[in-house]
Structures are given as structure tokens and as C-alpha cells.
XYZ file of C-alpha atoms in Angstrom:
780
model
C 50.303 122.855 67.209
C 52.074 121.851 70.443
C 52.653 124.545 73.002
C 56.334 125.391 73.336
C 57.837 125.048 76.831
C 59.390 128.049 78.520
C 63.107 128.229 79.160
C 62.411 127.520 82.836
C 60.406 124.417 81.877
C 63.329 123.104 79.787
C 65.913 123.762 82.531
C 63.715 122.036 85.114
C 63.301 119.017 82.828
C 67.056 118.678 82.202
C 67.739 118.989 85.935
C 65.222 116.251 86.769
C 66.207 113.967 83.870
C 69.992 114.180 83.404
C 70.058 111.061 81.226
C 67.448 112.327 78.747
C 68.979 115.537 77.469
C 69.201 115.247 73.701
C 67.041 117.526 71.541
C 64.972 114.476 70.597
C 64.407 113.562 74.283
C 63.334 117.118 75.106
C 61.000 117.296 72.111
C 59.424 113.980 73.093
C 58.976 115.126 76.707
C 57.029 118.214 75.653
C 55.232 116.537 72.721
C 56.818 118.885 70.184
C 56.443 117.751 66.597
C 56.893 118.996 63.063
C 57.862 122.627 62.479
C 57.743 123.350 66.215
C 61.071 121.535 66.492
C 62.688 124.535 64.748
C 61.450 126.813 67.530
C 62.700 124.336 70.178
C 66.110 124.379 68.533
C 66.102 128.195 68.713
C 65.241 128.173 72.437
C 67.988 125.658 73.193
C 70.468 127.769 71.261
C 69.472 130.843 73.265
C 69.917 128.945 76.555
C 73.350 127.816 75.371
C 74.332 131.383 74.392
C 73.097 132.715 77.749
C 75.248 130.149 79.572
C 72.367 128.216 81.135
C 73.171 125.104 79.115
C 76.272 123.619 77.555
C 76.211 121.351 74.569
C 78.083 118.049 74.843
C 77.968 116.063 71.600
C 74.224 115.979 70.797
C 72.961 116.507 74.344
C 72.406 119.525 76.544
C 73.195 119.828 80.224
C 73.448 122.276 83.059
C 77.093 123.518 82.980
C 77.110 123.663 86.768
C 76.230 119.978 87.041
C 78.223 116.928 86.003
C 76.799 114.877 83.155
C 75.355 111.520 84.268
C 78.196 109.690 82.515
C 81.559 111.370 82.729
C 85.324 110.843 82.793
C 87.009 110.923 86.208
C 90.585 110.676 87.411
C 91.116 108.801 90.679
C 92.935 110.671 93.445
C 95.135 109.203 96.186
C 93.189 107.562 99.058
C 92.364 109.913 101.922
C 93.116 109.158 105.585
C 89.985 106.991 105.784
C 90.954 104.976 102.714
C 88.178 106.475 100.564
C 88.819 107.153 96.892
C 87.747 110.536 95.594
C 87.905 111.478 91.931
C 88.492 114.638 89.919
C 85.967 115.264 87.136
C 87.801 115.947 83.875
C 84.723 117.358 82.132
C 83.840 120.060 84.643
C 83.460 123.497 83.098
C 81.181 125.191 85.612
C 81.883 128.481 87.320
C 81.086 127.348 90.852
C 83.042 125.134 93.234
C 84.267 121.950 91.576
C 82.076 118.974 92.507
C 83.413 116.556 95.126
C 83.031 113.026 93.771
C 83.330 109.903 95.904
C 84.102 106.738 93.972
C 82.024 103.832 95.304
C 83.602 100.547 94.194
C 81.743 97.293 93.757
C 83.206 93.926 94.707
C 83.674 93.034 91.042
C 85.487 96.250 90.117
C 89.211 96.075 89.268
C 91.667 97.630 91.692
C 92.036 101.349 91.007
C 94.851 103.598 92.116
C 95.905 107.216 91.980
C 95.985 108.493 88.411
C 93.624 105.916 86.887
C 91.060 107.390 84.510
C 87.591 105.875 84.418
C 84.298 106.307 82.646
C 81.753 106.453 85.440
C 78.071 106.940 86.077
C 77.516 109.700 88.653
C 74.530 110.777 90.694
C 73.864 113.725 92.957
C 73.893 113.070 96.719
C 73.673 115.337 99.725
C 76.486 114.282 102.035
C 78.760 116.341 104.237
C 82.009 115.559 102.444
C 80.825 115.005 98.855
C 77.970 115.892 96.531
C 78.368 113.182 93.873
C 78.912 109.445 93.982
C 80.388 107.561 91.056
C 80.254 103.934 89.955
C 82.605 102.404 87.436
C 81.537 101.716 83.867
C 85.042 100.920 82.638
C 88.660 101.896 83.182
C 89.926 103.915 80.226
C 93.581 104.460 81.091
C 96.046 105.978 83.474
C 97.285 109.459 84.027
C 100.276 110.827 82.171
C 102.751 108.223 80.967
C 106.023 108.120 82.869
C 109.475 107.568 81.432
C 112.846 106.934 83.072
C 115.870 107.790 80.977
C 118.992 109.818 80.346
C 118.541 113.566 79.863
C 120.430 115.199 77.002
C 120.466 118.967 76.654
C 119.681 120.498 73.281
C 119.230 124.026 71.972
C 115.444 123.546 72.209
C 115.526 122.276 75.806
C 116.436 118.640 75.797
C 115.484 115.029 75.217
C 114.944 111.981 77.406
C 116.490 108.817 75.984
C 114.675 105.819 77.528
C 116.783 103.211 79.289
C 114.406 100.383 78.441
C 116.290 98.097 76.059
C 112.984 97.288 74.362
C 112.233 100.917 73.480
C 113.859 103.410 71.153
C 111.230 106.155 71.524
C 112.718 109.435 72.688
C 110.850 112.265 74.407
C 111.410 115.968 73.837
C 111.579 118.359 76.799
C 110.768 122.046 76.547
C 113.252 124.598 78.041
C 110.844 125.381 80.900
C 110.198 121.677 81.676
C 113.741 120.418 82.368
C 113.453 120.807 86.140
C 117.084 121.898 86.302
C 118.352 118.524 85.050
C 121.949 118.373 83.892
C 123.192 116.747 80.719
C 123.710 113.001 81.227
C 121.626 112.746 84.399
C 119.189 109.940 85.064
C 115.719 111.494 85.255
C 112.089 110.586 85.623
C 109.643 112.425 83.401
C 105.982 112.384 82.614
C 103.964 113.003 79.501
C 103.319 116.693 78.859
C 101.213 116.481 75.730
C 99.491 113.981 73.448
C 100.772 110.412 73.765
C 101.297 110.284 70.031
C 101.658 113.026 67.486
C 101.583 113.025 63.733
C 104.886 114.823 63.545
C 107.750 115.001 65.990
C 108.414 113.267 69.294
C 106.073 113.055 72.284
C 106.625 115.756 74.875
C 107.592 115.244 78.514
C 108.440 117.288 81.552
C 111.040 116.188 84.082
C 109.573 115.461 87.506
C 112.536 113.920 89.323
C 116.328 113.966 89.014
C 117.877 110.626 90.005
C 121.570 111.449 89.592
C 124.440 109.694 87.864
C 123.147 106.697 85.851
C 126.540 104.992 86.037
C 126.681 105.047 89.845
C 126.675 101.455 91.150
C 123.615 101.884 93.330
C 121.657 103.551 90.543
C 120.982 100.123 89.019
C 118.149 99.098 91.343
C 116.950 102.713 91.560
C 116.370 102.648 87.803
C 114.177 99.557 88.067
C 112.255 100.909 91.053
C 111.281 104.086 89.236
C 110.871 102.442 85.847
C 108.288 100.014 87.228
C 106.591 102.487 89.546
C 107.388 100.718 92.839
C 106.697 103.007 95.831
C 109.987 103.335 97.722
C 109.203 106.021 100.301
C 106.638 105.684 103.080
C 104.330 108.651 103.753
C 105.017 110.371 107.062
C 101.575 109.400 108.385
C 102.334 105.706 107.758
C 105.717 105.950 109.488
C 104.116 107.720 112.424
C 101.498 104.995 112.771
C 104.195 102.312 112.715
C 106.370 104.154 115.243
C 103.449 104.319 117.671
C 103.129 100.520 117.869
C 104.236 98.645 120.998
C 105.218 94.961 121.463
C 102.332 92.564 121.974
C 101.611 91.131 125.409
C 100.726 87.589 126.482
C 97.128 88.407 127.379
C 94.724 86.363 125.250
C 97.561 84.357 123.660
C 98.995 80.873 124.039
C 102.399 80.946 125.743
C 104.947 79.319 123.401
C 108.039 80.960 124.886
C 109.444 77.693 126.238
C 109.125 75.920 122.887
C 112.613 75.943 121.257
C 111.515 77.431 117.952
C 114.401 78.596 115.743
C 114.592 80.746 112.614
C 116.580 79.548 109.585
C 117.208 82.173 106.918
C 119.836 83.413 104.431
C 122.891 84.831 106.158
C 121.946 88.335 104.970
C 118.230 88.081 105.865
C 116.551 91.435 106.370
C 113.530 90.059 108.223
C 112.636 86.813 110.004
C 108.963 85.949 109.809
C 108.940 82.153 110.344
C 110.270 79.831 113.050
C 110.214 76.017 113.228
C 110.466 73.151 115.680
C 109.925 69.389 115.378
C 109.982 66.375 117.655
C 109.083 62.708 117.547
C 105.404 62.069 118.256
C 105.027 60.237 121.582
C 101.522 59.034 120.700
C 101.692 55.214 120.493
C 99.001 55.301 117.801
C 101.435 57.154 115.512
C 104.656 55.115 115.519
C 107.504 56.854 113.725
C 105.423 60.029 113.406
C 106.459 63.610 114.062
C 105.020 66.797 115.520
C 105.963 69.919 113.559
C 105.490 73.492 114.763
C 105.584 76.451 112.390
C 105.223 79.888 113.984
C 104.680 82.999 111.842
C 104.943 86.657 112.851
C 101.538 88.040 113.852
C 101.553 91.027 111.496
C 97.762 91.345 111.707
C 98.124 92.470 115.333
C 99.930 95.609 114.152
C 98.446 96.170 110.677
C 94.702 96.486 111.133
C 92.133 96.603 108.322
C 91.592 100.113 106.978
C 94.559 101.646 108.824
C 97.187 103.770 107.094
C 99.625 100.880 107.405
C 97.106 98.535 105.824
C 96.382 100.808 102.861
C 100.093 101.307 102.171
C 100.819 97.568 102.465
C 98.009 96.765 100.070
C 99.249 99.410 97.629
C 102.712 97.790 97.603
C 101.347 94.246 97.651
C 104.702 92.728 98.554
C 108.316 93.548 99.300
C 110.743 93.856 96.376
C 114.268 92.486 96.751
C 117.356 93.746 94.911
C 121.049 92.899 95.328
C 121.757 96.200 97.076
C 118.479 97.041 98.791
C 114.979 95.950 99.696
C 111.810 97.948 99.154
C 109.708 96.603 102.039
C 105.954 96.231 102.226
C 106.010 97.484 105.818
C 108.092 100.187 107.547
C 111.242 99.026 109.311
C 109.665 99.553 112.752
C 107.523 96.504 111.904
C 109.447 94.528 109.269
C 112.815 94.781 111.017
C 111.657 95.047 114.620
C 108.239 94.274 116.100
C 107.249 91.657 113.511
C 110.685 90.094 113.073
C 111.224 86.955 115.183
C 114.546 88.009 116.682
C 116.499 85.627 118.887
C 115.643 85.789 122.587
C 112.901 88.408 122.207
C 109.180 87.733 122.897
C 107.212 88.147 119.682
C 103.539 87.798 118.751
C 102.844 84.919 116.386
C 100.206 82.711 114.824
C 101.430 79.124 115.053
C 100.261 75.776 113.729
C 100.963 72.405 115.337
C 100.938 69.673 112.681
C 101.142 65.938 113.221
C 102.462 63.696 110.434
C 102.857 59.936 110.268
C 106.017 58.040 109.452
C 105.271 58.331 105.719
C 104.994 62.133 105.894
C 101.202 62.375 105.543
C 99.519 65.030 107.691
C 97.168 63.518 110.276
C 96.007 66.688 112.012
C 96.728 70.338 112.627
C 95.792 73.006 115.177
C 96.252 76.793 115.012
C 96.924 79.052 118.002
C 97.573 82.750 118.469
C 100.610 82.892 120.674
C 103.664 84.596 122.079
C 107.015 82.954 121.249
C 110.708 83.528 121.900
C 113.168 82.352 119.239
C 115.881 80.067 120.669
C 118.321 80.933 117.853
C 118.612 82.868 114.603
C 120.549 80.582 112.256
C 121.519 80.536 108.593
C 120.962 77.698 106.136
C 124.698 77.103 105.927
C 125.054 76.887 109.724
C 122.254 74.370 110.089
C 123.458 72.226 107.194
C 127.020 72.189 108.498
C 125.759 71.115 111.924
C 123.707 68.282 110.446
C 126.719 67.224 108.354
C 128.889 66.923 111.475
C 130.580 70.313 111.912
C 128.362 72.392 114.207
C 129.540 75.839 115.278
C 129.131 77.324 118.745
C 125.566 78.436 118.032
C 124.414 75.087 116.618
C 126.301 72.723 118.928
C 123.870 72.839 121.874
C 120.894 72.654 119.498
C 122.063 69.735 117.358
C 120.397 66.834 119.180
C 117.328 68.520 120.718
C 116.389 70.752 117.753
C 118.298 70.334 114.488
C 118.330 66.550 114.143
C 114.574 66.199 114.849
C 113.948 68.817 112.141
C 115.795 66.691 109.598
C 114.018 63.526 110.771
C 110.643 65.164 110.133
C 111.913 66.471 106.794
C 112.866 62.947 105.679
C 109.255 61.861 106.216
C 107.939 64.902 104.331
C 110.343 64.202 101.483
C 108.900 60.696 101.192
C 105.408 62.188 100.915
C 106.672 64.669 98.342
C 108.011 61.839 96.187
C 104.572 60.255 96.173
C 102.842 63.555 95.418
C 105.236 64.384 92.562
C 105.244 68.215 92.473
C 106.989 69.732 89.476
C 110.731 69.173 89.952
C 112.498 71.806 87.860
C 116.271 72.051 88.022
C 117.027 75.701 87.269
C 120.060 77.121 89.070
C 119.427 80.423 90.837
C 122.050 83.086 90.196
C 123.153 85.536 92.859
C 124.839 88.846 92.168
C 127.481 89.627 94.803
C 128.287 93.303 95.396
C 131.154 95.060 97.120
C 130.548 97.671 99.821
C 130.707 100.296 97.063
C 127.983 98.563 95.087
C 130.274 97.164 92.393
C 129.637 93.635 91.101
C 132.393 91.366 92.412
C 131.016 88.023 91.221
C 127.965 86.233 89.877
C 127.426 82.916 91.641
C 124.905 80.155 91.351
C 123.151 79.498 94.656
C 123.789 76.045 96.106
C 120.611 74.308 97.207
C 121.027 72.575 100.570
C 118.768 70.159 102.405
C 118.332 72.981 104.915
C 116.632 75.013 102.171
C 114.409 72.075 101.227
C 113.539 71.414 104.863
C 112.182 74.923 105.398
C 110.423 74.804 102.025
C 108.575 71.580 102.927
C 107.613 72.880 106.386
C 106.232 76.091 104.863
C 104.270 74.200 102.201
C 102.707 72.005 104.884
C 101.755 75.073 106.951
C 100.249 76.787 103.901
C 98.156 73.709 103.119
C 96.989 73.569 106.745
C 95.944 77.230 106.669
C 93.906 76.749 103.486
C 92.255 73.589 104.799
C 91.478 75.253 108.134
C 89.699 78.195 106.505
C 87.826 75.960 104.081
C 86.650 73.794 106.987
C 85.529 76.861 108.929
C 83.878 78.362 105.837
C 85.936 81.510 105.993
C 86.892 83.178 102.685
C 90.551 83.502 101.775
C 92.863 84.240 98.883
C 94.101 80.978 97.406
C 97.433 80.696 95.658
C 96.251 79.434 92.298
C 98.412 77.761 89.666
C 96.424 76.362 86.768
C 97.651 73.618 84.477
C 99.465 74.553 81.245
C 97.362 75.448 78.171
C 97.285 73.000 75.272
C 99.259 75.182 72.859
C 102.171 75.559 75.287
C 102.181 71.830 75.938
C 102.339 71.202 72.195
C 105.339 73.518 71.971
C 107.031 71.706 74.882
C 106.285 68.373 73.230
C 107.926 69.553 69.993
C 111.007 70.729 71.887
C 111.223 67.374 73.655
C 110.882 65.436 70.406
C 113.593 67.566 68.768
C 115.859 66.537 71.657
C 115.047 62.854 71.232
C 112.683 62.767 74.243
C 108.940 62.241 74.608
C 106.114 63.772 76.617
C 103.007 61.678 77.074
C 100.000 62.729 75.010
C 96.326 61.866 75.011
C 95.840 61.707 78.800
C 95.110 64.033 81.681
C 98.370 65.862 82.312
C 99.968 65.380 85.710
C 103.167 66.795 87.112
C 104.480 63.231 87.187
C 104.462 63.215 83.357
C 106.532 66.396 83.262
C 108.868 65.055 85.934
C 109.531 61.956 83.818
C 110.530 64.214 80.939
C 112.819 66.223 83.225
C 114.303 63.031 84.671
C 114.957 61.615 81.208
C 116.727 64.852 80.237
C 118.895 64.938 83.377
C 122.566 64.488 82.619
C 122.126 65.221 78.927
C 123.239 68.358 77.105
C 119.567 69.214 76.529
C 118.738 69.172 80.270
C 118.790 72.954 80.723
C 116.783 73.486 77.529
C 114.096 71.024 78.664
C 113.897 72.635 82.088
C 113.556 76.107 80.542
C 110.965 74.911 78.030
C 108.971 73.257 80.823
C 109.063 76.451 82.882
C 107.880 78.500 79.898
C 104.955 76.138 79.360
C 103.612 76.921 82.829
C 100.899 79.457 83.520
C 101.678 82.207 86.014
C 100.442 81.677 89.561
C 98.061 84.268 90.991
C 95.819 85.052 93.971
C 92.057 84.547 93.864
C 89.164 83.789 96.272
C 88.145 80.867 94.021
C 90.113 77.665 94.455
C 91.455 76.131 91.236
C 94.278 74.239 92.976
C 98.032 74.472 92.574
C 99.210 72.417 89.591
C 102.945 72.920 90.106
C 102.865 71.736 93.712
C 100.278 69.034 92.945
C 98.062 70.328 95.749
C 94.313 70.757 95.865
C 94.165 73.416 98.606
C 96.905 75.996 98.926
C 97.122 79.511 100.350
C 100.025 81.710 101.416
C 100.295 81.956 105.206
C 104.002 81.963 106.044
C 105.313 85.410 104.958
C 102.985 88.223 106.099
C 105.888 90.657 106.555
C 106.534 90.659 102.827
C 103.278 89.491 101.183
C 99.836 91.038 101.604
C 98.159 87.762 100.587
C 99.511 86.105 103.749
C 98.128 88.947 105.864
C 94.669 88.259 104.407
C 94.991 84.572 105.391
C 96.081 85.574 108.921
C 93.041 87.816 109.261
C 90.864 84.956 108.044
C 92.252 82.688 110.776
C 91.628 85.397 113.391
C 88.035 85.764 112.228
C 87.451 82.017 112.024
C 88.723 81.414 115.578
C 87.296 84.574 117.147
C 90.732 85.667 118.383
C 90.030 89.409 118.307
C 88.579 92.385 116.464
C 91.481 92.563 113.968
C 90.302 89.740 111.741
C 89.016 89.772 108.159
C 86.184 92.271 107.773
C 83.000 91.952 105.713
C 84.227 94.756 103.477
C 87.499 92.915 102.822
C 85.579 89.766 101.946
C 83.479 91.677 99.411
C 86.669 92.975 97.775
C 88.711 89.759 97.789
C 88.511 89.393 94.006
C 89.735 92.946 93.541
C 92.479 92.533 96.150
C 93.671 89.299 94.554
C 93.965 90.975 91.166
C 95.852 93.941 92.601
C 98.438 91.963 94.547
C 98.926 89.564 91.633
C 99.773 92.642 89.554
C 102.191 94.046 92.158
C 103.894 90.640 92.395
C 104.489 90.622 88.639
C 105.721 94.222 88.835
C 108.324 93.271 91.436
C 109.429 90.215 89.475
C 110.037 92.320 86.366
C 111.919 94.982 88.340
C 114.091 92.371 90.061
C 114.827 90.657 86.740
C 115.712 93.949 85.042
C 118.047 94.840 87.896
C 119.847 91.505 87.619
C 120.205 92.024 83.860
C 121.787 95.444 84.416
C 124.177 94.146 87.052
C 125.219 91.306 84.741
C 125.800 93.773 81.902
C 127.920 95.896 84.265
C 129.889 92.829 85.315
C 130.625 91.925 81.675
C 131.190 95.473 80.387
C 134.982 95.314 80.830
C 135.225 91.995 78.977
C 134.235 93.182 75.499
C 135.826 90.892 72.940
C 135.963 87.877 75.273
C 134.572 84.536 74.107
C 131.983 82.531 76.031
C 130.178 79.218 75.786
C 126.403 79.151 75.929
C 123.213 77.634 74.681
C 120.495 79.062 72.432
C 117.523 79.918 74.645
C 115.286 81.792 72.197
C 114.845 82.589 68.524
C 113.062 85.559 66.983
C 112.937 87.168 63.559
C 115.425 89.831 64.685
C 118.020 87.510 66.220
C 118.974 84.717 68.584
C 119.025 84.736 72.397
C 121.838 82.913 74.163
C 122.188 82.026 77.844
C 125.868 82.198 78.824
C 127.239 79.271 80.837
C 129.479 81.315 83.125
C 126.994 83.833 84.490
C 123.577 82.734 83.291
C 123.253 86.108 81.552
C 121.005 86.334 78.510
C 122.459 88.029 75.432
C 121.211 88.751 71.935
C 122.916 87.884 68.658
C 121.374 90.311 66.146
C 120.808 88.962 62.640
C 123.832 90.824 61.312
C 126.101 88.948 63.740
C 125.030 85.452 62.674
C 127.337 85.212 59.665
C 127.756 86.373 56.092
C 124.451 85.152 54.701
C 120.747 85.911 54.921
C 118.770 83.861 57.491
C 115.101 83.008 57.049
C 112.893 82.823 60.152
C 110.499 79.861 60.312
C 107.927 80.897 62.906
C 106.198 77.511 63.070
C 109.404 75.539 63.552
C 111.022 78.225 65.699
C 114.229 78.061 63.660
C 116.476 80.128 61.415
C 117.862 78.772 58.135
C 120.830 80.133 56.230
C 119.901 81.084 52.655
C 123.308 80.014 51.301
C 124.455 77.202 53.562
C 121.144 75.738 54.713
C 122.425 75.883 58.318
C 119.609 75.393 60.825
C 119.743 77.379 64.069
C 117.415 75.918 66.726
C 116.692 76.040 70.457
C 119.120 74.274 72.747
C 122.102 74.229 70.420
C 125.544 74.772 71.930
C 127.302 77.919 70.747
C 130.491 79.879 71.217
C 129.978 83.625 71.098
C 132.008 86.814 71.329
C 130.844 89.651 73.570
C 130.465 92.798 71.454
C 128.207 95.023 73.596
C 127.341 95.310 77.292
C 125.247 98.312 78.347
C 124.737 98.521 82.141
C 122.188 101.336 81.813
C 119.800 99.193 79.760
C 120.945 95.715 80.746
C 121.491 94.827 77.094
C 124.180 92.313 76.110
C 125.138 91.974 72.442
C 126.899 88.891 71.086
C 128.446 87.602 67.860
C 128.084 83.958 66.850
C 131.441 82.195 66.375
C 130.604 78.490 66.555
C 127.410 76.460 66.311
C 127.595 72.922 67.715
C 131.434 73.053 67.537
C 131.324 74.155 63.872
C 132.774 77.565 63.056
C 130.404 80.030 61.455
C 131.548 81.800 58.276
C 132.296 85.419 59.211
C 131.865 88.397 56.906
C 129.906 91.521 56.215
C 126.702 89.847 57.284
C 123.141 90.838 56.936
C 122.243 94.543 56.889
C 120.507 95.694 60.058
C 118.955 98.771 61.571
C 120.935 101.074 63.780
C 122.832 98.485 65.801
C 121.978 96.631 68.986
C 119.410 98.392 71.120
C 121.250 97.531 74.297
C 124.005 99.974 73.407
C 122.705 103.452 72.749
C 124.837 106.306 71.478
C 123.111 108.761 73.812
C 122.148 111.899 71.943
C 122.570 110.532 68.408
C 119.662 109.089 66.492
C 120.327 105.694 64.869
C 120.905 105.774 61.158
C 117.954 104.817 59.043
C 117.401 104.279 55.365
C 116.930 101.687 52.665
C 118.399 98.308 53.482
C 118.930 99.189 57.163
C 115.942 97.414 58.725
C 116.050 93.881 60.106
C 113.250 92.803 57.812
C 114.651 94.260 54.571
C 115.934 92.024 51.792
C 119.618 91.923 50.759
C 121.061 94.999 49.073
C 121.069 95.666 45.314
C 124.430 93.983 44.801
C 122.916 90.630 45.808
C 119.462 90.892 44.287
C 120.267 88.926 41.134
C 121.306 85.847 43.060
C 118.648 86.159 45.811
C 115.847 84.566 43.742
C 117.817 81.343 43.306
C 118.774 81.343 46.960
C 115.175 81.759 48.085
C 114.173 78.785 45.920
C 116.946 76.691 47.445
C 115.930 77.733 50.951
C 112.275 76.926 50.250
C 113.230 73.462 49.021
C 115.414 72.912 52.096
C 112.594 73.904 54.445
C 110.219 71.548 52.671
C 112.665 68.659 53.061
C 113.136 69.482 56.735
C 109.386 69.465 57.395
C 109.018 66.131 55.594
C 111.770 64.626 57.749
C 110.062 65.872 60.906
C 106.746 64.427 59.751
C 108.321 61.018 59.087
C 110.113 61.174 62.456
């Protein structure tokens, strides 16, 4: 019979072998077999009762030590940028372990509140006694919700403002945070995320004020999407301590008449341009183009507080009434902004193109510049068109006209390259000083806009090519070609509009441009442009170069906007490292984490895009809210089983026609065809059709716009009781009252009892009609 180990022997074994702590492992270690296992079980039980061991599932461990695999919650970065983590399975009586998270280059970006499953090991360091490495991310900290607080006898409820959500949260009396009835609040989960009975619980963490206040619109989106909008004091202090750069070690560009061209309400100016005819006789008709970009890397150094905060934000977020900047105003609005007449640090590229717009060469320098003028697009275009103002008059011949001459050559090269040429008007919400929407305009695209766009593209290409040539890693701007299924969908949309998209060959942007060109001037033009946009993949940042499909470019990286994009700052640091311009270039540690950084800033970019879009939707709903009952023209932009989406001609706003507002019959949704068919009339509702609608709901708090269909392709729709539906349009909430529910109220329920007898015949008719339609499409 095997000799039983003492309690000390067992504790020593578990301490030395933290991954082998099951009863079976311990028995195997001490060669315990047969009936002796019963005695081992008794000893382990005694150790557990005495508090020397704790049982976790089927293993035993020292309660004053972390298990080798445990759940951690990431804390905010410390002043050195290190990530420490709180162990969520610590039950010891001593001081809580200090765990340093050690990321690998392949790990995803982690932030404060993320929960991870990690493998930990004991270390003996001054500031921590455990180090952890990621196994997998398992979620985030408590869910957050932004909504309207409604007081109740039991405390209150938070009614979410997201038009895609109808889940309410209950708030206990001691968790209201002093919120008043009707206030906009931010809350966080205060219990299980889902419960068998009742609503999830939340506690209010922040009161945001009156939800109907004009400037609450962007505030809602900022908090809803978790965009950091306040800088920590330590970051502000670091920014305030910065001083303007000096000429030492830089190329003097102060006599070069570089100018900035921006929107009239620009909040920062990070790029300046200049062009002139090339005097090299070997390049007849050629041009020399200078693009100078603010040298943000001089002020935001790797690993600094400013750097960590900029990386956390990833980019600036722009709203009609405010901007949430990536950098504090001391940098974004002052030291890094290329103000007129003020010396500013820059990284500039001198590019030479031939008469056909092809780049012959480029050269980068780290310099000091002085902007000759800060102009708007409208000013520059007016000057070129023959009506210069006082600011542009002296610059017309020496500066502005050479810019346009170089642009004409670049435009010729663009025509040969054939980047994707979408024609989608950009809408602009105009606010009064009080924050009220005064108008919704479509932005006019000028040649001045296109000029700057082409110069920036050329500079971005040069930066990518320079770093590739010097074998320095960078984050590429990647845009992969559309997937096959989305192209098939686009092809079907084109064919339904009487157009064609080439098939059976390697897709090029030129093929898509031909489709867009063929659609130009037709009623289907906007539909084809939208469908083409939807077929595209989303661009992202990555250290691996897969090219940029939309721009038809092989090598492309973002270099021209480091004030508002972290990706550009990475490229600047790469150029500094590649040229040996200083000790503020890309570090080895940054290179190891490029994959992780690319993923993080791609995520923050998408976050900002969603917040900006939601804000525009809310402003449009506010603008239309006093026009309930008005009629509008539009075009069907989307079809789903719950209703039809319409883009209004006047404002570009997107509204929803719920099923009940389509007419007085039941509509069948054909997912494959992407259409709706009337059960009685056989009417087909499809993408791109012209409609006249009536505005029935506009909810500024959610951004929801509800419509009623009046005419389809100039044919009036039969109006009546319509299809039963659930609880009304989600965009318009009756705050504090739950929507009615019951039989026949859901969007997917069949017609009520009074119509059941005739529904069988109608379904047969509809099935026959769908079959005929498919046969026609097949023959076509």
C-alpha cells in the first residue's frame, strides 16, 4: 500500500505545480492507488476545511495564490503606459496580488474594463508579483446605456434612446444618482446582463441634462458610443508644457509660399501646399508639388501621456456643433496648426510630376515653414474663376494658378488610373448660434476640393513608397476588393435597372465606373451609386499591404492628417526613423504592436463614423419634427421584413415605412429578391422605386423618422386599416409607457381572425405571382 503524503507534502506539491492540482494529479504524483485514494480525499477535505486549500471546480489551490489560469479585468494604463489587471477570482486574506498584463504583438488591443482569461505566473518584481498573458478576451466590464430616466415608485427606469433597441433598464431607489424625471442619463449594468424574469438592472453614473436641448444631440452620440471627450489633467499639463519647435536640425522652408486651403469653419490646419512649373528641361510641361504636414511627432512622443491618450482616441470625431479632438487644443489648435504667418514644424515632401501627371520622384524633409495664407475652398475657387478677394489677389498668379495647373495634370493621371468615381452628395447640417437646425444643405464639390484631394493622395502614396523602399514598417490604408456575394447583389440591382456589370473577369474599378457612368442622368443613378457603395468592403489599417481597391493604388498609407488621425502619426514616426531625423521616431516596441494598433484605430474610426451618422440622423429628425403631416418625394433605399426605408429628396434623411403604413393589404417579404409583394394586389415594392410619402413621426431623441406610403411610381397606394403591427414605430417612444403587446400585434403575425378565411386563397395567389416573377427574371 502506498504511503500517504503529509499535509505539508501536499501543500508543497500544489505550490510547486500550480497547473497539476486535481485530485487525480495529486494521487499520481504520490503514487496513490486503490483504496488509498479515499484517505487522500479525506486529507484534501481537511485542508480545505482548515483554509489551507480552496476547491475550484475539480482542482485544489492555495487560496492565497492565484490559479494558473484566471479571469482578469484590465485597469486603466498607468503613467508609464503599463496595463495592470484586477484578478476577479481572488479570495485570499492577504494583500490582493498585483498583476501586470504583458501583451504579445498578436494580441488584440485591450482597454480599461476588458475582461480576459489569462495565464499567470509568479514573479518577484518591485511593482508587481504576477505577470499575465492573454488566452482570450471574454468580454467587457458592465454594459453601459444612455437613455431617458423615468421615476417610478420602485426607483425608476432608463428608456434607451437607441432607435434599434426597446430594452428598458430598472433602477433601484439607491442607484438613481439624484437624476430627475425626464433627464438624459448614462447608466451601467448593476446585475446580471439577462434575467429570467424582469428587466436588467442599472445604476445611474452620469446625469447629462435636458435631452431636448439643442446641443444634447451630439452629447448623446458621444456617450452612447463611448468616445472620450475630456482629457485627463496629466495629458493637458503635458501639452501645456510644450514649446514651439526651432529651426535647428530642420530644413528652412519659411520662404516657400505654402498656403493652407480648408473649409471656412476649419478647426485645425494640418496641411499646406505649393506648386510651380518644373524648370528642368528634361521634364517639359512638368510640375513640382510641395505638400507640408504638421510635425505632430515632434510634440507627441512614443509612450508619453499625450501618445497614450491619442492612441486611445484613435482619431478626432466631428459633429455639427463640436469636435472631439484626438489632441488637446494646445497642440491641435495651436502648436501643430499651420497658422498664417507663424513658423511651424513640419514634415514636407517635394514631388515632381510630368506633364501627364505621373510622379517622377519625391523627397522628404523635416522642416520649419511659415504659411503665406490661410484660405478657404470657396475663396480659392472664386479667385481661379476670376473674382479674387483681397487675400487671394496677390497670390493668384504666383500661387493659385500654378496649383490648378498641377492639378490638371494630376486629373489626367487620375482618369487613366480610374479610381472609383461615386457620385453621392454630402449633406451638411447648418446650426444657429443656439444650436437649432436652420437648414440641411448638400455640399457643393469644387475643383478646389478636388485639387487638395489629389495633392494629398499623391503625398500619401509617396510616404508609403518611401517607407517600403527604406524597409521601414508602417500602417497601410487597406481597402480590399468587394466580396463575390456583394458583387452578385450589385449585379442584380444593375440588371433590374436595365444596366449591366461585367462578369467573368478580374474586377477593376473601371468596370464599376462604367456602370456608374451608364447610370448617370437616369432616375436610377442614386440607387446605383448607393448599391455600389454598399458592395464595398470597409477600409482599415494594417501593417500588411493589400492595396487600396477604391483608389486603384498599390501602395497607400495615411500621412497628411496627423492632428486628427493616429495612423498618420505612425507614418510620420516611420519617416523619422527611416531618415534618422531624431530620437522621436517609430520604436521597436511600436513595430511589434503595429497589428494591434491597426486593429484598435480601425475600431475607433468606425466608432466615430457611427456616432457622427447617429448625430446627423437626430439633427435631421429635429429639423423635420415640426413638419408632421407634410408630404415628401423620395426613393426606396432598403427593404426588410418589417418595412421599407426611404431616402428623402429634400434632406437626404432616411425614414422607415413600417409594414402597417404600406397600405390596406398584407405584404410578403421575398428575401432572395429583396422585394415586397402585396397579397391582394400583387404590387411589387423594390429598391430604387420613386415614392411619395407622408411624415408621421420624427423623434429627435432617437433620430427615428416614420413615414406613410402614399404613391409608388406615381401610382396612389390604397389606404386603409393596414397590416397589424407591434407597438408602433420605434423611433417615437411614449416615454414611460410600455408598448402594447398581444396576439396579432407583431410584425410577423398573420392577418387577424376576420381575414383568416380568405388568407389561404390570397397566399396561393401570391405564391403563383412570385413564381411568375421569378420565371420572367430568369428569361430576362
